[in-house]
Structure formats: C-alpha cells, structure tokens
CSV table of C-alpha atoms and ligand atoms in Angstrom, one decimal:
chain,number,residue,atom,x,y,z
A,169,UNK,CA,-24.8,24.9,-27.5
A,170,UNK,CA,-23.5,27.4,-25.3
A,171,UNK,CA,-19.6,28.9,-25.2
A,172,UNK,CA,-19.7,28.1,-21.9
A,173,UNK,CA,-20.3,24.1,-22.8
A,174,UNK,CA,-17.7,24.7,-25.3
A,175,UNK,CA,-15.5,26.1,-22.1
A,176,UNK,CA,-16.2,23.4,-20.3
A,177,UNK,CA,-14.6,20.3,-22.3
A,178,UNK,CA,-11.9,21.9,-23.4
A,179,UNK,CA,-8.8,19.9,-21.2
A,180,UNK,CA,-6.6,21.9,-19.3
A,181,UNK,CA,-3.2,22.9,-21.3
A,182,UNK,CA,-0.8,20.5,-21.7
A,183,UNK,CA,1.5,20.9,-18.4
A,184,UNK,CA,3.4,18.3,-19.4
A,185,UNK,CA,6.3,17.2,-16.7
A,186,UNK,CA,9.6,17.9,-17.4
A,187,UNK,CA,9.9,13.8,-19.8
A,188,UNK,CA,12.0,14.0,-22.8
A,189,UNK,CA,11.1,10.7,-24.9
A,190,UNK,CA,14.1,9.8,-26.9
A,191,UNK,CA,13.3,8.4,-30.8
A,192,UNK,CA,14.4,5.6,-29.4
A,193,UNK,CA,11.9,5.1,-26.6
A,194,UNK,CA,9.0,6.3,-28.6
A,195,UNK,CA,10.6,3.1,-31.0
A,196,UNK,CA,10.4,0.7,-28.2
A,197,UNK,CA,6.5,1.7,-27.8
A,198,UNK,CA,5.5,1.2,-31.6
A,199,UNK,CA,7.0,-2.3,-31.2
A,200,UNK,CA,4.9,-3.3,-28.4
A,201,UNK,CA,2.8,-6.1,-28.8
A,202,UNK,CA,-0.1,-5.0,-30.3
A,203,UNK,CA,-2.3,-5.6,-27.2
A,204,UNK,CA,0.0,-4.4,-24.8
A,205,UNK,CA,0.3,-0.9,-27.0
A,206,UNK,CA,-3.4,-0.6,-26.6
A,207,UNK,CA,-3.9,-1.3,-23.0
A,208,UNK,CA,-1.2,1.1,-22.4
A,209,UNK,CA,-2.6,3.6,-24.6
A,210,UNK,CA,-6.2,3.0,-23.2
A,211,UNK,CA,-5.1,3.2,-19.4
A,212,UNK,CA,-3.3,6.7,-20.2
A,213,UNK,CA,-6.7,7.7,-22.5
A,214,UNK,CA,-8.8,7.0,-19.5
A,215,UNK,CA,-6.5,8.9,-16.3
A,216,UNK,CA,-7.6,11.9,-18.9
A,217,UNK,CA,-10.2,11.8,-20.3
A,218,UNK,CA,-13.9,10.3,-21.0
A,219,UNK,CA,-12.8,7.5,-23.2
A,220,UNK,CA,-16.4,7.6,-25.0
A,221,UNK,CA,-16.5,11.0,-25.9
A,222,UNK,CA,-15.0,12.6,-28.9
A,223,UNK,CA,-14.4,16.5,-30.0
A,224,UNK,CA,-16.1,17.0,-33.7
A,225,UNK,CA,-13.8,19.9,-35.9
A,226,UNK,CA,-15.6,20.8,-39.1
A,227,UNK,CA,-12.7,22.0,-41.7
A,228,UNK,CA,-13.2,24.7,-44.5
A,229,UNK,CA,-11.0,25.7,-46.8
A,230,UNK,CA,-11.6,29.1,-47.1
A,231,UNK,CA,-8.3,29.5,-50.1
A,232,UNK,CA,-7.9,26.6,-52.0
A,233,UNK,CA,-5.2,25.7,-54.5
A,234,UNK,CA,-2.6,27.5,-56.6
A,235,UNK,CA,-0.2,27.4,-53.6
A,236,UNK,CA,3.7,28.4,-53.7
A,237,UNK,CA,4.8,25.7,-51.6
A,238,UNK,CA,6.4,22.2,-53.0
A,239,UNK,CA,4.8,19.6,-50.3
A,240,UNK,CA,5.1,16.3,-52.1
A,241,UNK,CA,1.7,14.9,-50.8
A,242,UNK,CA,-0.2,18.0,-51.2
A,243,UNK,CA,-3.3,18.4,-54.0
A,244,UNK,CA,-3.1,22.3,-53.5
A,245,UNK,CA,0.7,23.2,-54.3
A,246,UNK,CA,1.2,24.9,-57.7
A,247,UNK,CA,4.2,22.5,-58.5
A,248,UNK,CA,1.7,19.9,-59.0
A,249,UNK,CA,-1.0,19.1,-61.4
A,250,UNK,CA,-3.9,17.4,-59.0
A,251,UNK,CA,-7.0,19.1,-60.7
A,252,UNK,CA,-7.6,21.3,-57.8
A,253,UNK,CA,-8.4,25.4,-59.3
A,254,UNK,CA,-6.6,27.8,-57.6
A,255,UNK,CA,-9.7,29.9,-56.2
A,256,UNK,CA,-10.3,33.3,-54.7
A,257,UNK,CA,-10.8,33.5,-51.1
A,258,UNK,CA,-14.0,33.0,-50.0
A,259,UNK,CA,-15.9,35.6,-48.5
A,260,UNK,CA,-16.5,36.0,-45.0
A,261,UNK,CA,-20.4,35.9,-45.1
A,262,UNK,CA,-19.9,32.2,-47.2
A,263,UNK,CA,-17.5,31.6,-44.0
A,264,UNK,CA,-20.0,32.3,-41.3
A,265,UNK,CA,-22.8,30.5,-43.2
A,266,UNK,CA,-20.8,27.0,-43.4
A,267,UNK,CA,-19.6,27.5,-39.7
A,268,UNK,CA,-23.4,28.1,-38.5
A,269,UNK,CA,-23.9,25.0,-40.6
A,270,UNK,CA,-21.2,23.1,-39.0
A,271,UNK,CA,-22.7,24.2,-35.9
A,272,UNK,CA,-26.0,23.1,-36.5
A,273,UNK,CA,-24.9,19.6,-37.3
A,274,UNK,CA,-23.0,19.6,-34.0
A,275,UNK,CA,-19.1,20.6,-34.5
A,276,UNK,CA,-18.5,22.4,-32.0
A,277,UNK,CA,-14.9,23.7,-33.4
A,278,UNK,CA,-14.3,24.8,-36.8
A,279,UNK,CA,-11.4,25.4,-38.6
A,280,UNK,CA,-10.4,27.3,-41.6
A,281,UNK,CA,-7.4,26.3,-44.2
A,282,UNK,CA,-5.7,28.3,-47.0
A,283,UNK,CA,-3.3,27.4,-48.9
A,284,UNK,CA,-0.4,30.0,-48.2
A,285,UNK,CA,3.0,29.8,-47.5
A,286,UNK,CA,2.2,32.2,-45.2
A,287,UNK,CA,-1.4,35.2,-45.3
A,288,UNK,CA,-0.7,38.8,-46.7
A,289,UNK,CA,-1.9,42.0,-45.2
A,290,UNK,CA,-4.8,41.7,-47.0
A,291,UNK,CA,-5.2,38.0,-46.7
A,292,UNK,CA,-4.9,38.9,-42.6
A,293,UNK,CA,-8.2,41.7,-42.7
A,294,UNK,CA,-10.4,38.9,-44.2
A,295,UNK,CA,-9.2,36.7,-42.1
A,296,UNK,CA,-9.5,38.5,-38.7
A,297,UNK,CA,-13.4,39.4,-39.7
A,298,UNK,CA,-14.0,35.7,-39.8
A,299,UNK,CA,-12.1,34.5,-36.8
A,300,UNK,CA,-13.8,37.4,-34.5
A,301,UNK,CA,-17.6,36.1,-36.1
A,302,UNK,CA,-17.1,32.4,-35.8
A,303,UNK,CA,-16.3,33.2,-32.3
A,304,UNK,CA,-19.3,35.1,-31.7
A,305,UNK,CA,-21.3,31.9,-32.6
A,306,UNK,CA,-19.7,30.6,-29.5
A,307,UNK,CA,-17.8,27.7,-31.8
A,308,UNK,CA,-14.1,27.3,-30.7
A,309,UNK,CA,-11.9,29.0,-33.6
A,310,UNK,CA,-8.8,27.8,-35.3
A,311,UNK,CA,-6.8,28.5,-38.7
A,312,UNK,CA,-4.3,27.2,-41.1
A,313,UNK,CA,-2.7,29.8,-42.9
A,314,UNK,CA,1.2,28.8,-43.4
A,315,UNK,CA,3.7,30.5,-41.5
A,316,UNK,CA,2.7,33.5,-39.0
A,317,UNK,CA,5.2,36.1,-38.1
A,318,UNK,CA,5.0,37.7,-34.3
A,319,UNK,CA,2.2,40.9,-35.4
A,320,UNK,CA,0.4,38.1,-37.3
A,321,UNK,CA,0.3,35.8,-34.5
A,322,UNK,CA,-0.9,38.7,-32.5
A,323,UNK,CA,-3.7,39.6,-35.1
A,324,UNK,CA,-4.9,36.7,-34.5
A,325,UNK,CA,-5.1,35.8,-31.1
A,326,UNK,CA,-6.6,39.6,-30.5
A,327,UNK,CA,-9.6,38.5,-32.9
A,328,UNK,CA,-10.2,35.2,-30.6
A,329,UNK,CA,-8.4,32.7,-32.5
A,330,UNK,CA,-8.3,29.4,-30.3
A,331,UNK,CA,-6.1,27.1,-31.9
A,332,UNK,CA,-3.4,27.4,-35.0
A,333,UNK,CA,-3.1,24.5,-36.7
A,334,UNK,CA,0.5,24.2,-38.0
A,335,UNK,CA,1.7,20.4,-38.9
A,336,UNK,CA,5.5,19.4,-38.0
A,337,UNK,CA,4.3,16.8,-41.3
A,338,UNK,CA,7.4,14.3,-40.6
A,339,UNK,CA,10.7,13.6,-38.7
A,340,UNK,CA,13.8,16.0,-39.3
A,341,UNK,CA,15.0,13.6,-40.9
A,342,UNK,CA,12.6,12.7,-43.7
A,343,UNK,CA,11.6,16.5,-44.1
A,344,UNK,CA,13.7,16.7,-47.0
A,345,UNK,CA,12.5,13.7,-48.8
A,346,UNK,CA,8.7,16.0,-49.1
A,347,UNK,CA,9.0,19.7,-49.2
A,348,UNK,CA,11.6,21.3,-50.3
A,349,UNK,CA,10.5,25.2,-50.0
A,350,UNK,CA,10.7,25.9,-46.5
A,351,UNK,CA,12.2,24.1,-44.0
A,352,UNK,CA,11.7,22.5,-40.1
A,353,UNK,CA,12.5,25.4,-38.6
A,354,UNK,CA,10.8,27.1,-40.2
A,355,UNK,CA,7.7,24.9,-38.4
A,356,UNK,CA,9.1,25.4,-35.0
A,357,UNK,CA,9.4,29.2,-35.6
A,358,UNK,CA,5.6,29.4,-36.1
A,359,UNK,CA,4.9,27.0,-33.5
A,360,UNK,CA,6.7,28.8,-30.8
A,361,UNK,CA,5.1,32.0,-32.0
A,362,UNK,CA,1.9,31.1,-31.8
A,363,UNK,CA,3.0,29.1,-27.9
A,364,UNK,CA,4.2,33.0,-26.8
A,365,UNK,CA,0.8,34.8,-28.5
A,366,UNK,CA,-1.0,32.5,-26.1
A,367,UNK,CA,-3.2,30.2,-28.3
A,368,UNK,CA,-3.4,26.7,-27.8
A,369,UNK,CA,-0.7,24.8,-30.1
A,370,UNK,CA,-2.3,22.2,-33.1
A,371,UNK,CA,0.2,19.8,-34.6
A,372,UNK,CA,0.8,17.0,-36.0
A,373,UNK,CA,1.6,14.9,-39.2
A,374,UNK,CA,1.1,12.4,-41.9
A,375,UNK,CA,2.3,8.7,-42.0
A,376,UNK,CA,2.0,7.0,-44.7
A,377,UNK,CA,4.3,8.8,-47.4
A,378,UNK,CA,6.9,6.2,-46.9
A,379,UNK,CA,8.7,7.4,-43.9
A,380,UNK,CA,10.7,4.6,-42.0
A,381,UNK,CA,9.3,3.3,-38.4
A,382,UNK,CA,12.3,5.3,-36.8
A,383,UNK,CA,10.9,8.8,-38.8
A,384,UNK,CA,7.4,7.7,-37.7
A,385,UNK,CA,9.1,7.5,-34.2
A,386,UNK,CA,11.0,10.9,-35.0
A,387,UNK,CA,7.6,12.9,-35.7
A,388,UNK,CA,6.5,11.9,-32.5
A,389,UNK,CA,9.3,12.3,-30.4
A,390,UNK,CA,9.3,16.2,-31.4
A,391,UNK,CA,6.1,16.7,-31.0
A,392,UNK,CA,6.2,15.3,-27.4
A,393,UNK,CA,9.2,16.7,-26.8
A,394,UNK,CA,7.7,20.3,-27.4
A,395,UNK,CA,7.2,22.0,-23.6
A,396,UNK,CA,4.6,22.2,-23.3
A,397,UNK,CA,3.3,19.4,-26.1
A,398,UNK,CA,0.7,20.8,-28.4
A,399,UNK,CA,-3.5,20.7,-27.3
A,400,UNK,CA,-4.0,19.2,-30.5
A,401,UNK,CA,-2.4,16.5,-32.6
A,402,UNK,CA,-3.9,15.7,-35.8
A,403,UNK,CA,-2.4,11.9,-37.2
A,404,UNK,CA,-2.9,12.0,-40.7
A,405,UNK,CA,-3.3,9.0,-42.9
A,406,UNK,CA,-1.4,10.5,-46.6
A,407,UNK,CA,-4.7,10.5,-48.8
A,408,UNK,CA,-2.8,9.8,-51.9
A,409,UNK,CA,-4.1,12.0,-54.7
A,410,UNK,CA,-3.6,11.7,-58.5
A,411,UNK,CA,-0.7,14.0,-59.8
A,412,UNK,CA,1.0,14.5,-56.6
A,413,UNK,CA,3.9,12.8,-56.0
A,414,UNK,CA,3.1,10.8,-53.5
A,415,UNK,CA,-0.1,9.1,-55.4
A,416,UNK,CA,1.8,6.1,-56.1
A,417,UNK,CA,2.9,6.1,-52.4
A,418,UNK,CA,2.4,2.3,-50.7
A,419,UNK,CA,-0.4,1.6,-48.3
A,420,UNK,CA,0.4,2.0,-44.8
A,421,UNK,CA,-0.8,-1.0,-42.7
A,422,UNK,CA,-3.7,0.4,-40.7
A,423,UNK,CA,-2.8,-1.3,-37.6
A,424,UNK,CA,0.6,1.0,-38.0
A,425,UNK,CA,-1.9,3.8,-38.3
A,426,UNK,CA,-3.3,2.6,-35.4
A,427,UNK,CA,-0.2,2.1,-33.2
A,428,UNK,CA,1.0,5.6,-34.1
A,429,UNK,CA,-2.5,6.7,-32.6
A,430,UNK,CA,-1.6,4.8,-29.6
A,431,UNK,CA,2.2,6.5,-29.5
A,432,UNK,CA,0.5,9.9,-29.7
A,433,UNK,CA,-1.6,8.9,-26.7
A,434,UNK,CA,0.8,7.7,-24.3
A,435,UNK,CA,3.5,10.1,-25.2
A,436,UNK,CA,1.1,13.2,-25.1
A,437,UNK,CA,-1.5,11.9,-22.3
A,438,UNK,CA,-3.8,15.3,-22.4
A,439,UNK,CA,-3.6,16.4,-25.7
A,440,UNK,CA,-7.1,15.7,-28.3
A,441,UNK,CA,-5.6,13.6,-30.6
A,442,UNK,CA,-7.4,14.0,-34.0
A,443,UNK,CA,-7.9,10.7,-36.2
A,444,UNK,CA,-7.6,13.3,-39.1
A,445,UNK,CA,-7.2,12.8,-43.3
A,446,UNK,CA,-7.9,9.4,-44.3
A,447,UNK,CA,-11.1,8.1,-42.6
A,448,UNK,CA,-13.0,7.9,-45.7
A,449,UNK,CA,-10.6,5.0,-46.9
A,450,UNK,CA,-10.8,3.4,-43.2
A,451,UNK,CA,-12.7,0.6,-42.1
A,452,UNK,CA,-15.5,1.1,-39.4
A,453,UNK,CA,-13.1,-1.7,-37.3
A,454,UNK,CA,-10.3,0.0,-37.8
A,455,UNK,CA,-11.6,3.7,-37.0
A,456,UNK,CA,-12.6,1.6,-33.7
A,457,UNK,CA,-9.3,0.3,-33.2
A,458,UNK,CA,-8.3,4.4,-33.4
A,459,UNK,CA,-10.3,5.7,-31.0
A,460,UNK,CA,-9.4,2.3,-28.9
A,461,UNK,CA,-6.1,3.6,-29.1
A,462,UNK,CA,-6.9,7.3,-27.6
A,463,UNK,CA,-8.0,9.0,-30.3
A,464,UNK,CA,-10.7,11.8,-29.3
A,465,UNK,CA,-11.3,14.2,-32.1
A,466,UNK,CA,-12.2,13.4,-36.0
A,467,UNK,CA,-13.0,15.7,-38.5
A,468,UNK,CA,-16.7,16.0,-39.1
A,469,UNK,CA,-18.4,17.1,-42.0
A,470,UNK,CA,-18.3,15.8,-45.8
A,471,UNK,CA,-15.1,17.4,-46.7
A,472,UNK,CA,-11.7,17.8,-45.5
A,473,UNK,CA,-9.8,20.5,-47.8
A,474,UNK,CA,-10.1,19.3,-51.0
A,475,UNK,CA,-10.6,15.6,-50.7
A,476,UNK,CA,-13.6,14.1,-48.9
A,477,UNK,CA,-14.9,12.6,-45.3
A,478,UNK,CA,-17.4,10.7,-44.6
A,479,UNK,CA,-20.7,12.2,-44.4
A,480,UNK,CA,-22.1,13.3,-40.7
A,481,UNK,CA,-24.8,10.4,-41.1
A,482,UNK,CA,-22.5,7.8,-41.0
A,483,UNK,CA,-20.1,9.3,-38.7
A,484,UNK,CA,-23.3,9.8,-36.2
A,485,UNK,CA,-24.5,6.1,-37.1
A,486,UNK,CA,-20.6,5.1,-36.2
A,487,UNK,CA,-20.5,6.8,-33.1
A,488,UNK,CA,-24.0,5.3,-32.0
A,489,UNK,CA,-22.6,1.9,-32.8
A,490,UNK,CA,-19.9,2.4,-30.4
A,491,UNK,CA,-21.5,4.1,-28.0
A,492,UNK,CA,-19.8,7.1,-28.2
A,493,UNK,CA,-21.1,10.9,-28.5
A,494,UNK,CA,-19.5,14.1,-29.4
A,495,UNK,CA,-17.7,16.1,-26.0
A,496,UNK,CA,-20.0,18.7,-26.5
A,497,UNK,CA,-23.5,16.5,-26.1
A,498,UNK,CA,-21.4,14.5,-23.0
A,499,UNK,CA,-23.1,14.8,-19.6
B,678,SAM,N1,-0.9,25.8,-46.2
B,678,SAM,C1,-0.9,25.7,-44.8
B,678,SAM,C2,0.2,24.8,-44.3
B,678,SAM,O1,0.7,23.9,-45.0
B,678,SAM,O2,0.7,25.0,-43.2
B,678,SAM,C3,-2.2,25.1,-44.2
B,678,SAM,C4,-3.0,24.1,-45.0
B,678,SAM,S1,-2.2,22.5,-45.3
B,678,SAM,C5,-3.2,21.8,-46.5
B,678,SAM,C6,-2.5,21.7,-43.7
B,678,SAM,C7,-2.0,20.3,-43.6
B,678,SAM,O3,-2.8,19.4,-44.3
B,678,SAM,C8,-0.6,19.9,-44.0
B,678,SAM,O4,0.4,20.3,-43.1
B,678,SAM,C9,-0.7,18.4,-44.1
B,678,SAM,O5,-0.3,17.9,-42.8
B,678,SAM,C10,-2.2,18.1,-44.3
B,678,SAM,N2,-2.3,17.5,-45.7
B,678,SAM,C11,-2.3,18.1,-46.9
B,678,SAM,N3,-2.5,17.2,-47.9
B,678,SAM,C12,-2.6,16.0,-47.3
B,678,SAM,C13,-2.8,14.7,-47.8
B,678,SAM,N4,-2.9,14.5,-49.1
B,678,SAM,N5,-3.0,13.7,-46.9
B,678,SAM,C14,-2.9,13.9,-45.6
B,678,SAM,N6,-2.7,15.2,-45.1
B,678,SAM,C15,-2.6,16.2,-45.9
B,679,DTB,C1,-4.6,18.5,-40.6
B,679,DTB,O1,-3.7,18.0,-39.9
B,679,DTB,N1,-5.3,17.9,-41.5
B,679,DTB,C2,-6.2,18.7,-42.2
B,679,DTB,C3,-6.1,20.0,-41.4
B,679,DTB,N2,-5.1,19.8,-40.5
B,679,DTB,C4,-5.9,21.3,-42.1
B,679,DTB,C5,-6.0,18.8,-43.7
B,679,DTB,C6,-6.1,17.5,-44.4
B,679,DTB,C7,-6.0,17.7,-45.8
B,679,DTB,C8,-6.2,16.5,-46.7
B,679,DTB,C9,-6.1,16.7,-48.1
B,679,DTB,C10,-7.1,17.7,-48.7
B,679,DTB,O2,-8.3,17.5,-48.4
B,679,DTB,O3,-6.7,18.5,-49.5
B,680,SF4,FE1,0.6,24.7,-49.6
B,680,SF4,FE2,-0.1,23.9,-47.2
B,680,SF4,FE3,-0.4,22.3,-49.4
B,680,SF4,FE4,2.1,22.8,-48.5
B,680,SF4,S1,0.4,21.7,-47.4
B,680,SF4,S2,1.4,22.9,-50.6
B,680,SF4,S3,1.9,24.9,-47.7
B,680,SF4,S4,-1.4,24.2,-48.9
C-alpha cells in the first residue's frame, strides 16, 4: 500500500454550503419512516461516495487508564472503579510495531488514544516521535490526546498528524448530565484549534447513555452545523462497562442506532462516518443496516481502547458477505 493510494481515497474536505440544520430539522429526519430515512440517506451516501467501500482505522491506546477526567461512560477516568490499571505510556518502538501490524492486516489509518485531559510537554515529545514514524509507513495518522492548546496543535500537525480525533460526546444540553470536569467549550476550543492548524477535523459522539431523541438530534445538529463539518464522525454505541456509571444504562434500540447513522449521512453528506464503539454487541443485520445507512469507516482490529472489537477475520468474512472491501483495496 502506497501513501499515494492512501492519497487517493481520502474525500475532498468538507466544503460544506453555507445550510444550518436546526435541532429541529435534524428531529424531523430521525422520525422519518424508517425506509424513507434510509433511501434518503443511501441516495446522499452514493452522490459521494462508493457505497461498497469502507475506510479500516485500527485504534491503540498508547496511555491507558488512571485519567483526571469525570466522563460518566468512560472505563479509563480515575473517578471510577472499571478494573482498567492506570499504565505507563507505551513506548514508541511498541507503537510502530502494532501500527506496521495494523498495516499488514490492511488498516490503512491508525489512531492512537490516551487518556489525558489534555498531553504534557513530555507526553508531546513521545508523542511527536510516533506520529512523524507512523507516517513514514505511509498509514494516515491521527491522535486522541484530550484538549490541545495552539503550540500543541501546531506540534502536531508539523510531525504529520492527519486527523485529531476530539468527540463533541452529546448535545449542550445533556453535557452536564456526563462529565462534569471540563466543559462544551471547552470541545469547541480544541476543535477549532485543530480546524486553524490545518488537520482534518474527527468528531463525533455516543448514543446510548440515555440522552433524549431531541439531544440525539442536538449532537448532530452541532456537528453539522460546524463550517466546515468535521472529515470524520465517529457514532458511538455507549459500551456499557462494569463500575462506570453508565453500566446500568438502557439498551438503545439498534434501529435508533441505525437512524442516527443515517442523520449523520444526510446532514454531513462527505464526511467518513465511522460505525465506531459497539460493533462487538451488534448483529451482522444490523451492522448491514449501518453501512446501509452511510456508514463508511469501522474500527478494525480486536480492540478498541480498553474494551474489545470484533476480530479482523470476521470483520473480513462480513465484508465479503456484503460485498464490500476496504477503500484502500477499491479499484
Ligand atoms: N481522553 C481523550 C478525550 O476524552 O478526548 C481521548 C480518549 S477518549 C477515550 C475518546 C472517546 O472515546 C470519548 O470522547 C468517547 O466518545 C469514546 N468513549 C469512551 N468510552 C466509551 C464507551 N464506554 N462507549 C463508547 N464510547 C466511548
Ligand atoms: C471514538 O469516537 N471512539 C473510540 C476513538 N474515538 C478513540 C474510542 C472508543 C472507546 C470505547 C471504550 C474503550 O474501549 O475504552
Ligand atoms: Fe479521560 Fe477521555 Fe475517558 Fe474522559 S473519555 S475519562 S477524558 S480518557
């Protein structure tokens, strides 16, 4: 796999047209009927893109646990008691070695996580090294470090970083009801950081942790709103894990999974949009009915950050029952 493959399906950025979608709009779509949704969804999927191909992240958490934050679904925040260790950072030779390994079974981006509020000085150094030599293996790059502040963002981008992952999580309105240690703007800050550095935008959230449809419709609708929208949206099914607070969290109907998938699509019609946490409690049908819906990007490999993911055999044996093949093995 070449970078200049890698160049190749990457869609052009979001130049989105001056469309505000109000909550309310963005309402209106997830009560669609459910076929309509889909055919709209699948119409706007296929003006952009090849609807049989789909982008394969690998994810490693390269800090895991122990982390100063208060996020009510996460296993890694110190407030909780999950059973996750808080562990050193890895080094950057264990980096490269899982990203080559990534590479070999096909990924062709792969992104690294820690479990900051926001990197150090130090934390930055280790993390430049591995950002410039998981570039050199012509992979596309991106990180999830917390917040960045503007020489950060900078550090960054200089050492080839692609994408900065940074999740919105929820609506402004239901913000409160999870995390309680930073707040929204917080989000946007970074976001718009990283926007003026010049790397491509990846955000997203989680449904599932009991939001209301009009919060699910919020999420969206700043997202969308954003100008321009982020490249990448990862839609997170909450994995509920023991000792956070969310474990006890009700099941979200998957086809509401699905629909918000759909919303995603419409609303942000060039943007990958990443079927992310919560595909190893998914049906086959209803990871179908996601990628029906416009979803073009999973994360591929056993693990996610500290919970798991299908293994790549079955996620290869999936896509060969669909039909589908990884962006990067297209054409
Ligand atoms: N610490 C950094 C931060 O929060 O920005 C980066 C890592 S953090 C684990 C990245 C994202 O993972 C969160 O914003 C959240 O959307 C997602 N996440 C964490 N725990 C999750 C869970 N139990 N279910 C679904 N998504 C989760
Ligand atoms: C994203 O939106 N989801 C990923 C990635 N970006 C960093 C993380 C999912 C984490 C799921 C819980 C865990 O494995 O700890
Ligand atoms: Fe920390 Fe990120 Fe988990 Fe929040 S989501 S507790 S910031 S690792």
């Amino acid at each position: 796999m070449t970078t200049q493959t890698i160049e190749f399906v990457r869609p052009a950025p979001a130049q989105n047209a001056p469309q505000r979608w109000s909550v309310e709009a963005i309402k209106t779509l997830f009560e669609l009927p459910f076929a309509d949704l889909l055919f709209r969804a699948q119409q706007i999927h296929r003006e952009h893109f090849d609807p049989n191909a789909v982008q394969l992240s690998t994810l490693l958490s390269i800090k895991t646990g122990g982390c100063s934050e208060d996020c009510g679904y996460c296993p890694q925040s110190a407030f909780h008691d999950a059973g996750v260790e808080n562990r050193k950072m890895l080094e950057v030779a264990a980096v490269i070695k899982a990203a080559q390994a990534a590479q070999a079974a096909g990924a062709d981006r792969f992104c690294m996580g820690a479990a900051w509020r926001e990197p150090s000085a130090e934390d930055m150094a280790a993390v430049v090294e591995m950002v410039k030599e998981v570039k050199a293996l012509g992979m596309e790059t991106c990180a999830t470090l917390g917040m960045l502040d503007d020489a950060q963002t900078e550090q960054l981008r200089q050492a080839g970083l692609d994408y900065y992952n940074h999740n919105l999580d929820t609506s402004p309105e239901f913000y409160g009801d999870i995390i309680s240690t930073r707040d929204y703007q917080d989000r946007l800050n970074t976001l718009e950081r990283v926007r003026k550095a010049g790397m491509h935008v990846c955000s997203g959230g989680i449904v599932g942790m009991g939001e209301s449809l009009i919060q699910r419709a919020g999420l969206i609708a700043q997202l969308a709103n954003m100008n321009p929208y982020p490249e990448s949206v990862p839609i997170n099914n909450l994995v509920k894990v023991e000792g956070t607070p969310l474990a006890n969290q009700a099941d979200l109907d998957p086809l509401d999974f699905v629909r918000t998938i759909a919303v995603a699509r419409i609303t942000m019609p060039t943007a990958r949009v990443r079927l992310s946490a919560g595909r190893q409690q998914m049906s086959e049908a209803v990871q179908a009915l996601c990628f029906l819906a416009g979803a073009n990007s999973i994360f591929y490999g056993d693990q996610l950050l500290t919970t798991g993911n299908p293994d790549v055999e079955r996620d290869r044996a999936l896509l060969d029952k669909l039909g589908m093949y990884p962006f990067a093995e297209a054409h």
